[in-house]
Tab-separated table of C-alpha atoms (C1' of nucleotides) in Angstrom:
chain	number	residue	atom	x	y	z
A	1087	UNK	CA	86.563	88.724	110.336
A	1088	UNK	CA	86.922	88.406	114.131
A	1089	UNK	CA	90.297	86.153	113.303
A	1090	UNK	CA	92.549	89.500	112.548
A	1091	UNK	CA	95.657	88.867	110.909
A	1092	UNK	CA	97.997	91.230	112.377
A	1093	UNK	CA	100.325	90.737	109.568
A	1094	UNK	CA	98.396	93.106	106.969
A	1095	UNK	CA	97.365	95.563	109.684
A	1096	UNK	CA	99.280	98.936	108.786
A	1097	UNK	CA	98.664	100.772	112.128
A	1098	UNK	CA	100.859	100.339	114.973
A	1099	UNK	CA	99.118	97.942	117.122
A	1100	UNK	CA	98.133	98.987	121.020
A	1101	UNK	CA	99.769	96.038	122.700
A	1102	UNK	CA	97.111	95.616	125.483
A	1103	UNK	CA	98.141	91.979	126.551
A	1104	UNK	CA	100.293	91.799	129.480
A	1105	UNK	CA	102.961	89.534	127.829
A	1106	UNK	CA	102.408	87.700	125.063
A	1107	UNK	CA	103.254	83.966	125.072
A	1108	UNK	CA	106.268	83.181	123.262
A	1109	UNK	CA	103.978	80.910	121.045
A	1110	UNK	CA	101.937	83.955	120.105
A	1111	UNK	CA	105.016	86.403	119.374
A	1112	UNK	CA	106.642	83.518	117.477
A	1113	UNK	CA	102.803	83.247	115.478
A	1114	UNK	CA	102.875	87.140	115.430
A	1115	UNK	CA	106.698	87.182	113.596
A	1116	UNK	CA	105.726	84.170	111.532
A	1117	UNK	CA	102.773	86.591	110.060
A	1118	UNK	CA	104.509	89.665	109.871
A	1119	UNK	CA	107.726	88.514	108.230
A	1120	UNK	CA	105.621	86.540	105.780
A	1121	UNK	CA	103.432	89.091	104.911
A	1122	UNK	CA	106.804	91.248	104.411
A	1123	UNK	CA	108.263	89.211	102.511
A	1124	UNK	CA	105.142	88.699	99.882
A	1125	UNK	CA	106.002	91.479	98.216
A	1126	UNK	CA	108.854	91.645	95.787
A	1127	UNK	CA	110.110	94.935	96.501
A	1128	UNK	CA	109.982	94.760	100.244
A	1129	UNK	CA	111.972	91.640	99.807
A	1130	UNK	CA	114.615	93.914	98.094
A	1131	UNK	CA	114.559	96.917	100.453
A	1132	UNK	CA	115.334	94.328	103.204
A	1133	UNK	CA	118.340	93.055	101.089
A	1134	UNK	CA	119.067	96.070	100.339
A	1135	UNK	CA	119.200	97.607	103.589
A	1136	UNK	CA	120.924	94.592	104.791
A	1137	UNK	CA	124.019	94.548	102.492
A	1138	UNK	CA	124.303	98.448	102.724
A	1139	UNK	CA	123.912	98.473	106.351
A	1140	UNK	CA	122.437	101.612	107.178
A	1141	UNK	CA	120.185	103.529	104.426
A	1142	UNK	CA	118.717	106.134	104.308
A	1143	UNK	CA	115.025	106.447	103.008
A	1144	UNK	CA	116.059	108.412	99.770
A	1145	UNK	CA	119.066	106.153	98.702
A	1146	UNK	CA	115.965	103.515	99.039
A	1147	UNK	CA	113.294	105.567	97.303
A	1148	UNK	CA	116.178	106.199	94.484
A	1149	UNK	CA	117.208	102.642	93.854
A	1150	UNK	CA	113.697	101.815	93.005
A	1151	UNK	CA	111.265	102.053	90.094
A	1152	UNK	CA	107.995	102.771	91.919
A	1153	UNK	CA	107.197	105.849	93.505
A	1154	UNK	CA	108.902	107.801	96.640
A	1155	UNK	CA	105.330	107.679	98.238
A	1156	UNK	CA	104.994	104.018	97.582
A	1157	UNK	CA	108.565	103.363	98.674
A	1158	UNK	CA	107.668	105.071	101.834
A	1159	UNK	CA	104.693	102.905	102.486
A	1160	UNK	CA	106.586	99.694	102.372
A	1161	UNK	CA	109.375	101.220	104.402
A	1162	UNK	CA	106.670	102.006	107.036
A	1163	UNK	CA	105.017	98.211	107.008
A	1164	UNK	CA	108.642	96.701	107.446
A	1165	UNK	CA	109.077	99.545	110.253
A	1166	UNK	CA	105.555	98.290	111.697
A	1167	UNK	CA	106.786	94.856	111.481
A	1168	UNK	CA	110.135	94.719	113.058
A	1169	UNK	CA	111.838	93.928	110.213
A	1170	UNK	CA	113.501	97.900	109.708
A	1171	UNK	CA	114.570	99.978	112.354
A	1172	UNK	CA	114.429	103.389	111.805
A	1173	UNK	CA	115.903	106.620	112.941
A	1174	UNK	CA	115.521	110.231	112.504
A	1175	UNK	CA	118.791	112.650	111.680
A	1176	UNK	CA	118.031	116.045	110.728
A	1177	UNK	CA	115.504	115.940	108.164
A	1178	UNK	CA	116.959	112.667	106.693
A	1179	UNK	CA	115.721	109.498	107.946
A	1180	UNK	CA	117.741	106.188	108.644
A	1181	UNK	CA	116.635	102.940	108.024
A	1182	UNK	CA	118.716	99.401	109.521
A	1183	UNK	CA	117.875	96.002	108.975
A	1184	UNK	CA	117.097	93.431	112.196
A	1185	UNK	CA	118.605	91.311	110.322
A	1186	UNK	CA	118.902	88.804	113.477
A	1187	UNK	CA	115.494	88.689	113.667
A	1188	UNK	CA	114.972	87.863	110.331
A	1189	UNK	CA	117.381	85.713	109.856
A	1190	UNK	CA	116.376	83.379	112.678
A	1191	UNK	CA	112.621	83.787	112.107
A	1192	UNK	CA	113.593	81.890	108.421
A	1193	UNK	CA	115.930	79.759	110.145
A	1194	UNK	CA	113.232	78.291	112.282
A	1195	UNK	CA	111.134	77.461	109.378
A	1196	UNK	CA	113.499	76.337	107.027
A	1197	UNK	CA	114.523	73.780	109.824
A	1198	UNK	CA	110.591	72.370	110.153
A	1199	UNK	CA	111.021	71.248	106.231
A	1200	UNK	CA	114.821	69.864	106.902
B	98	UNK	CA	99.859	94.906	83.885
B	99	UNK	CA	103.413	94.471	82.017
B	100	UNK	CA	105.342	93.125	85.203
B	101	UNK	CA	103.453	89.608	85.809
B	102	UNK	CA	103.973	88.345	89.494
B	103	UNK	CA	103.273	84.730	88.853
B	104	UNK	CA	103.342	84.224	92.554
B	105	UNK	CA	99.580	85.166	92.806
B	106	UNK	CA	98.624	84.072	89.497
B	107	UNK	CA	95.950	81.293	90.331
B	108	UNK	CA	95.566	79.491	87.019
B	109	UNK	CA	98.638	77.413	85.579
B	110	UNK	CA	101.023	79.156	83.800
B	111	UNK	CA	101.878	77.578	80.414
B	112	UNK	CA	105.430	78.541	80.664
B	113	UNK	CA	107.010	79.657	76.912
B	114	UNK	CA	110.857	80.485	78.528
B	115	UNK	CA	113.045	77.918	77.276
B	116	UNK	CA	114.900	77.077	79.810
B	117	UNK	CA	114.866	80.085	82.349
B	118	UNK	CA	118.244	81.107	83.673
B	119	UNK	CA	119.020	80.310	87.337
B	120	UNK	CA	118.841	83.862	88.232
B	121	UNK	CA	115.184	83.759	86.763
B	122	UNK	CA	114.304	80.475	88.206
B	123	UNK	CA	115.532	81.435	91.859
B	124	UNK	CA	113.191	84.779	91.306
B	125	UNK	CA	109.881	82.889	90.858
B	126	UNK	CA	110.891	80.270	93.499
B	127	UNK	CA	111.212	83.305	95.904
B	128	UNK	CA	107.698	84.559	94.316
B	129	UNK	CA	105.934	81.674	94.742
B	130	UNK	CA	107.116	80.746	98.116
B	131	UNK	CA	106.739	83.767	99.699
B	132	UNK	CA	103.506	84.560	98.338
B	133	UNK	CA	102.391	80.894	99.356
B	134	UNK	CA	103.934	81.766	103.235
B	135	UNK	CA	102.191	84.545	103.435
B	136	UNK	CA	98.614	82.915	104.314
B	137	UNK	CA	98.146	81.364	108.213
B	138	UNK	CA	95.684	78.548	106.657
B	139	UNK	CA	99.157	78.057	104.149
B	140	UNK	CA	101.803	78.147	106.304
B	141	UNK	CA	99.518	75.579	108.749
B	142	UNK	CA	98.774	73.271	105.493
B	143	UNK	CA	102.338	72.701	104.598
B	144	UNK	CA	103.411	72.073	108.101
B	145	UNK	CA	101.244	69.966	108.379
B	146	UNK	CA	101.295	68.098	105.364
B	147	UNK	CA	105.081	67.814	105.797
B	148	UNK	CA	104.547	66.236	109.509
B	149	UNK	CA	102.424	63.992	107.921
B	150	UNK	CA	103.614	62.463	104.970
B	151	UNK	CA	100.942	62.271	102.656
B	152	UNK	CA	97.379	63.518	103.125
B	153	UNK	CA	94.198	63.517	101.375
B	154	UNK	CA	92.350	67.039	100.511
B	155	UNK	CA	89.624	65.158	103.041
B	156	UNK	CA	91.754	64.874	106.026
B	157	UNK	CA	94.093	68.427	105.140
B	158	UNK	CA	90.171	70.573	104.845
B	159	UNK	CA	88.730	68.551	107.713
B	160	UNK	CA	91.023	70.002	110.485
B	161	UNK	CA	90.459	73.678	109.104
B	162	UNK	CA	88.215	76.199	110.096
B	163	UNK	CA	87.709	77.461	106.587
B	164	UNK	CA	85.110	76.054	104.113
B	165	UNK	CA	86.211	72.841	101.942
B	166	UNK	CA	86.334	75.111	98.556
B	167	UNK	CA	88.232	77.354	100.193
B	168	UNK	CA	91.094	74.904	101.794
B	169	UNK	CA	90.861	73.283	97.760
B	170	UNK	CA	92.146	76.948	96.522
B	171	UNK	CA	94.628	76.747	99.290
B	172	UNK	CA	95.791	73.469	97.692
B	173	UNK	CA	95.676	74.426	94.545
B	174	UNK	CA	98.131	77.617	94.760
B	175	UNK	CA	100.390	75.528	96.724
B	176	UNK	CA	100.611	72.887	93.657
B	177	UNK	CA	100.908	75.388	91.066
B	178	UNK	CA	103.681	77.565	93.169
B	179	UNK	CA	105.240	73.753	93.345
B	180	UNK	CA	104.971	73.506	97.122
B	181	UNK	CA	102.799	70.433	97.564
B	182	UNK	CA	102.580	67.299	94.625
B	183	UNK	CA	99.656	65.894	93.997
B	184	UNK	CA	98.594	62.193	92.597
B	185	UNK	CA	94.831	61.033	92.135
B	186	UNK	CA	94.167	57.613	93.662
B	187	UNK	CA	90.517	56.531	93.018
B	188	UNK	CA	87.860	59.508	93.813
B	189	UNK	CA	90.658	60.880	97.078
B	190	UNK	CA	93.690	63.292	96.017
B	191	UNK	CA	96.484	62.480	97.953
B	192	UNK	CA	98.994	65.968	98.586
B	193	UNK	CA	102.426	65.422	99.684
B	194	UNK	CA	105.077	68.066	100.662
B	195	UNK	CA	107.899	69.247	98.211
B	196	UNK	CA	109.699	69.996	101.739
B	197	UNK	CA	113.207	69.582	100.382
B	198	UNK	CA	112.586	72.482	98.125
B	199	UNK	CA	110.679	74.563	100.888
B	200	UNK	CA	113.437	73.786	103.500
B	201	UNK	CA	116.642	75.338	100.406
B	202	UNK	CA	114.931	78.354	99.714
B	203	UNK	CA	114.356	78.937	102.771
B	204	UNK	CA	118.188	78.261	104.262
B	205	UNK	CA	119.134	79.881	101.527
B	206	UNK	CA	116.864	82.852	102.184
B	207	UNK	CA	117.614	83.067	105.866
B	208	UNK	CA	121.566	82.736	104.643
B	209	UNK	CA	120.991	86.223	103.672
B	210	UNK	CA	120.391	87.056	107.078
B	211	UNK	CA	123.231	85.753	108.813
C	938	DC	C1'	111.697	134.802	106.763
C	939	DT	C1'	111.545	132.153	102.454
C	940	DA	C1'	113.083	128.611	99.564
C	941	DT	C1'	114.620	124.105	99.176
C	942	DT	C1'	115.052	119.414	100.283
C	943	DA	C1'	113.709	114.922	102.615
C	944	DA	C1'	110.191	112.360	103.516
C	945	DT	C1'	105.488	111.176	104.900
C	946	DT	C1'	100.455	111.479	104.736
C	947	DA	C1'	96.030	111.875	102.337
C	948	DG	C1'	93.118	110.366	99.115
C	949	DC	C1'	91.777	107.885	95.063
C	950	DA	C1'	91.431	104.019	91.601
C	951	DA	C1'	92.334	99.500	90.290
C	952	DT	C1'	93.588	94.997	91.228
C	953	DC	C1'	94.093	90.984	94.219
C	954	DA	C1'	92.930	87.850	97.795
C	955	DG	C1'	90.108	85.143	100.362
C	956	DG	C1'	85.793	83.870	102.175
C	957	DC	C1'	81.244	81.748	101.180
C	958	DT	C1'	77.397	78.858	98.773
C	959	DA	C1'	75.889	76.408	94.856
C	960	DA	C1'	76.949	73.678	90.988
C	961	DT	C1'	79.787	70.308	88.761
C	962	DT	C1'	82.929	66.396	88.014
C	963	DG	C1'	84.297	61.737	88.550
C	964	DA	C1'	84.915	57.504	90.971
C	965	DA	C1'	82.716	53.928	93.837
C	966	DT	C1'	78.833	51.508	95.484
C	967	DC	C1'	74.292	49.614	95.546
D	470	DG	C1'	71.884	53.452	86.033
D	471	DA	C1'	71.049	55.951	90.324
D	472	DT	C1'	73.142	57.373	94.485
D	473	DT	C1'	76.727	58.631	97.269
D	474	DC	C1'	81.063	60.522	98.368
D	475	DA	C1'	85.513	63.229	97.462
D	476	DA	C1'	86.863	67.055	95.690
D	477	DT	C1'	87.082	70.969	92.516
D	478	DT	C1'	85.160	74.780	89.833
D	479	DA	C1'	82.125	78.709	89.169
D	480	DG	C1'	80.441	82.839	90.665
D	481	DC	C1'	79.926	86.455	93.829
D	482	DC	C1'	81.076	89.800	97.306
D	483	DT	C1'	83.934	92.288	100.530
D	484	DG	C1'	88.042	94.022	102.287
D	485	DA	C1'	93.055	94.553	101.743
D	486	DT	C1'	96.913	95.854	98.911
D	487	DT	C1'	99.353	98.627	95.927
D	488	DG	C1'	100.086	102.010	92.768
D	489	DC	C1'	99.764	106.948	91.683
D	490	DT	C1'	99.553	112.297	92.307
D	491	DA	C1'	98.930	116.098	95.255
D	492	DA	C1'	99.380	118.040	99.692
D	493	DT	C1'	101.747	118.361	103.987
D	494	DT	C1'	105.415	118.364	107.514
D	495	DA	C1'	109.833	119.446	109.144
D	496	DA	C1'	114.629	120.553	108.903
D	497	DT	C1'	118.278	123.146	106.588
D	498	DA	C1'	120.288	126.829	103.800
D	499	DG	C1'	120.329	131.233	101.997
DNA sequence: CTATTAATTAGCAATCAGGCTAATTGAATC
DNA sequence: GATTCAATTAGCCTGATTGCTAATTAATAG
């Protein structure tokens, strides 16, 4: 697959291009927001986070059915993608929505179907 | 599997609810959508299917990279999630957009956001 | 220093997704 | 009725995703 969809990569990507065209970042959001939001409970944990404001990842892991470790992972691919931002406190960690990036990412594309 | 995410569920579902609540209704709109958005060859198929009114499978597989069967599967989740309509006319298939249901959920999605 | 707590990472198994080619269906044409 | 053309379906294979438990890391508390 020489076409790699950066959405589903899980590894922090090695930005080697100088500056991306804003026509690539804005294909580069479309894929990683999409790909975030594909999954039911990342669709919550961005909710979530974004009605709570700031979280940490425990009061996430807790408010869920599935697993801390599996929690974790999604927190990590929204981290990877933009979507969370995340910082560390003492052995806690805190997670915050971009929730202007998110927001106007769907606006965009809701508006192509208005 | 207990939990069935009808969002990636290929074959048509022969739905037994009654009449699902809103709530319910909203849930698998979300599902489906989100699942179908999260595809590049997807995303590009309803753009461009919206752009251009109506479009035979012909004319939608001809301007992809992708094999013919494989653009047909495309087309085929996006009718079941209820994305794209379909009508036969002769021996063509002619798609069309559901874009007025595309564009709410996603206003109402990037609402969320704001 | 050790015990506890917060959270991630590692590693594994099972399912899902998406690509292909080959085969099939069904309408139109000769 | 045989052929052609539009399109889907069947079947297969590979890689990605997602879930889990167990192990690890790192900060705090005792």
């Amino acid at each position: 697959m020489p076409e790699n969809n950066t959405a589903s990569r899980r590894e922090a990507k090695t930005s080697r291009a100088p500056a991306a065209s804003k026509a690539e970042r804005d294909i580069t959001l479309a894929d990683n927001l999409f790909a975030a939001l594909a999954h039911p409970a990342r669709r919550q944990i961005l909710l979530s986070v974004h009605y709570r404001g700031e979280c940490t990842a425990g009061e996430i892991a807790n408010r869920f059915e599935c697993s801390w470790p599996t929690t974790s992972r999604h927190l990590a691919m929204l981290v990877t993608c933009d979507l969370l931002t995340v910082s560390k406190q003492g052995r806690t960690r805190v997670y915050s929505a971009n929730s202007k990036l998110i927001g106007e990412v769907l606006s965009k594309w809701s508006g192509f179907f208005q």
